[in-house]
Amino acid sequence: MIADFQNWSKGCQTRIETFLDTRLPVAECAPERLHHAMRYVVLGGGKRVRPLLSFAAGELGMADEARVTTVAAAVELIHAYSLVHDDLPCMDDDILRRGKPTCHIAYDEATALLTGDSLQSLAFQLLAEQCLADSAQIQLEMIKQLALASGSRGMAGGQAVDLASVGKTLSLPALEFMHIHKTGALIRAAVMLGARCGNRLRDAQLNSLDHYAKCVGLAFQVVDDVLDAEATTATLGKTAGKDADNDKPTYVSILGVSQARELADTLRRDAFQALENFGEEATRLRQVTDFIIQREF
Ligand code: GRG
């Protein structure tokens, strides 16, 4: 079973890497420095958790693999852009990402800003230039969903709350609100866009899947907080212990490590429950959920 998941996830990771490699502008094309930086931050790193979720949800929705590859790549580009901007001195100010110097360290701040901007634009270009759903209306809804998930009512909004909460004590619901937006919205989009490339799922099933995605998004963040507190910089490929150093409220600062781990398990159970009306066709989603909960980096 584990070997089967490893083979499947390797296949997905190779597919997404090859697709991104061909869709990112070549480094030799002007402006060379910007294109080089875009390729530097996107290619050859990261766990590709969001693409794995899109592929697993795509299998559930019986979606065409080429369509899912495109939406998975678009979501990963938005994620990569968010990491580049998050690492800037005006935000988290970090020097290490995916085991190598952050974009503004390897290049410069202006290039990092433009790299993030360009990755975000490329994501929407990919979604607009190919047929990804059975109707133009569904495809437009998918594009809107990614825009909402990325913007002020999604990831960027969550980041704004995060920056404003440094040095403050947050209640658990306030922390949850922040993460549902900052991390959860994009994870939810990864799942829903993957499923909506196909046409198998009815509205009630899409609602169950959306609930699953919300639970997984939150679980992802709870585990991220635990890893930040417990893992090493070498294992994570990014600076460990940043949350405590920056005096940021986290699940670990509010609950402690062991209760935070219990919360991750509860969210895993809730996620599995949301999938209970699905059969074997949701096996990949269950496996990706466990990969997210059990990951060590
Ligand atoms: C700058 C608009 C804007 C948003 C930034 C997502 C985010 C918001 C910042 C990232 C900072 C951070 C470490 C958030 C915690 C959760 C998270 C997104 C971790 C990194 O994601 P992984 O573990 O990374 O999927 P890889 O490198 O594996 O892709």
Short mmCIF file of N, CA and C in Angstrom, two decimals, residues 4 58 66 69 76 93 103 134 136 150 166 169 171 179 186 254 282 284 296:
data_model
loop_
_atom_site.label_atom_id
_atom_site.label_comp_id
_atom_site.label_asym_id
_atom_site.label_seq_id
_atom_site.Cartn_x
_atom_site.Cartn_y
_atom_site.Cartn_z
N ASP A 4 2.73 1.57 -3.16
CA ASP A 4 1.81 1.98 -4.20
C ASP A 4 1.62 3.50 -4.15
N GLY A 58 -8.89 14.82 -8.62
CA GLY A 58 -9.18 14.59 -10.04
C GLY A 58 -9.57 13.15 -10.29
N ALA A 66 -4.64 15.49 -18.21
CA ALA A 66 -4.01 16.71 -18.74
C ALA A 66 -4.66 17.97 -18.15
N THR A 69 -3.43 18.29 -14.57
CA THR A 69 -2.04 18.74 -14.52
C THR A 69 -1.98 20.27 -14.63
N GLU A 76 0.19 25.37 -7.83
CA GLU A 76 1.58 25.33 -7.34
C GLU A 76 2.30 26.66 -7.64
N ASP A 93 11.06 37.61 6.33
CA ASP A 93 12.51 37.88 6.30
C ASP A 93 13.33 36.60 6.52
N CYS A 103 14.69 33.64 -2.70
CA CYS A 103 14.82 34.34 -3.98
C CYS A 103 15.53 35.70 -3.84
N ASP A 134 -16.00 20.78 -18.57
CA ASP A 134 -16.96 20.42 -19.61
C ASP A 134 -17.77 21.60 -20.12
N ALA A 136 -17.76 26.16 -20.40
CA ALA A 136 -17.02 27.41 -20.19
C ALA A 136 -17.41 28.02 -18.84
N SER A 150 -6.71 33.17 -3.56
CA SER A 150 -5.38 33.80 -3.50
C SER A 150 -5.42 35.21 -2.93
N VAL A 166 1.60 39.39 15.04
CA VAL A 166 2.91 39.17 15.67
C VAL A 166 2.94 39.84 17.05
N THR A 169 -1.52 37.73 21.59
CA THR A 169 -2.10 36.44 21.94
C THR A 169 -3.41 36.31 21.18
N SER A 171 -6.91 34.02 20.25
CA SER A 171 -7.76 32.91 20.69
C SER A 171 -7.67 31.81 19.64
N HIS A 179 -5.64 30.86 9.63
CA HIS A 179 -5.09 29.77 8.83
C HIS A 179 -6.05 29.25 7.78
N LEU A 186 -6.00 28.00 -0.30
CA LEU A 186 -5.33 27.48 -1.50
C LEU A 186 -5.41 25.95 -1.56
N ILE A 254 -0.31 28.00 21.56
CA ILE A 254 -1.58 28.04 22.28
C ILE A 254 -1.88 26.71 22.97
N ALA A 282 -11.95 7.29 -3.55
CA ALA A 282 -11.34 8.34 -2.72
C ALA A 282 -10.07 7.85 -2.00
N ARG A 284 -6.96 7.63 -2.97
CA ARG A 284 -5.79 8.53 -3.11
C ARG A 284 -5.92 9.73 -2.18
N GLU A 296 7.38 14.64 7.68
CA GLU A 296 8.41 15.05 8.64
C GLU A 296 9.09 16.35 8.23
#
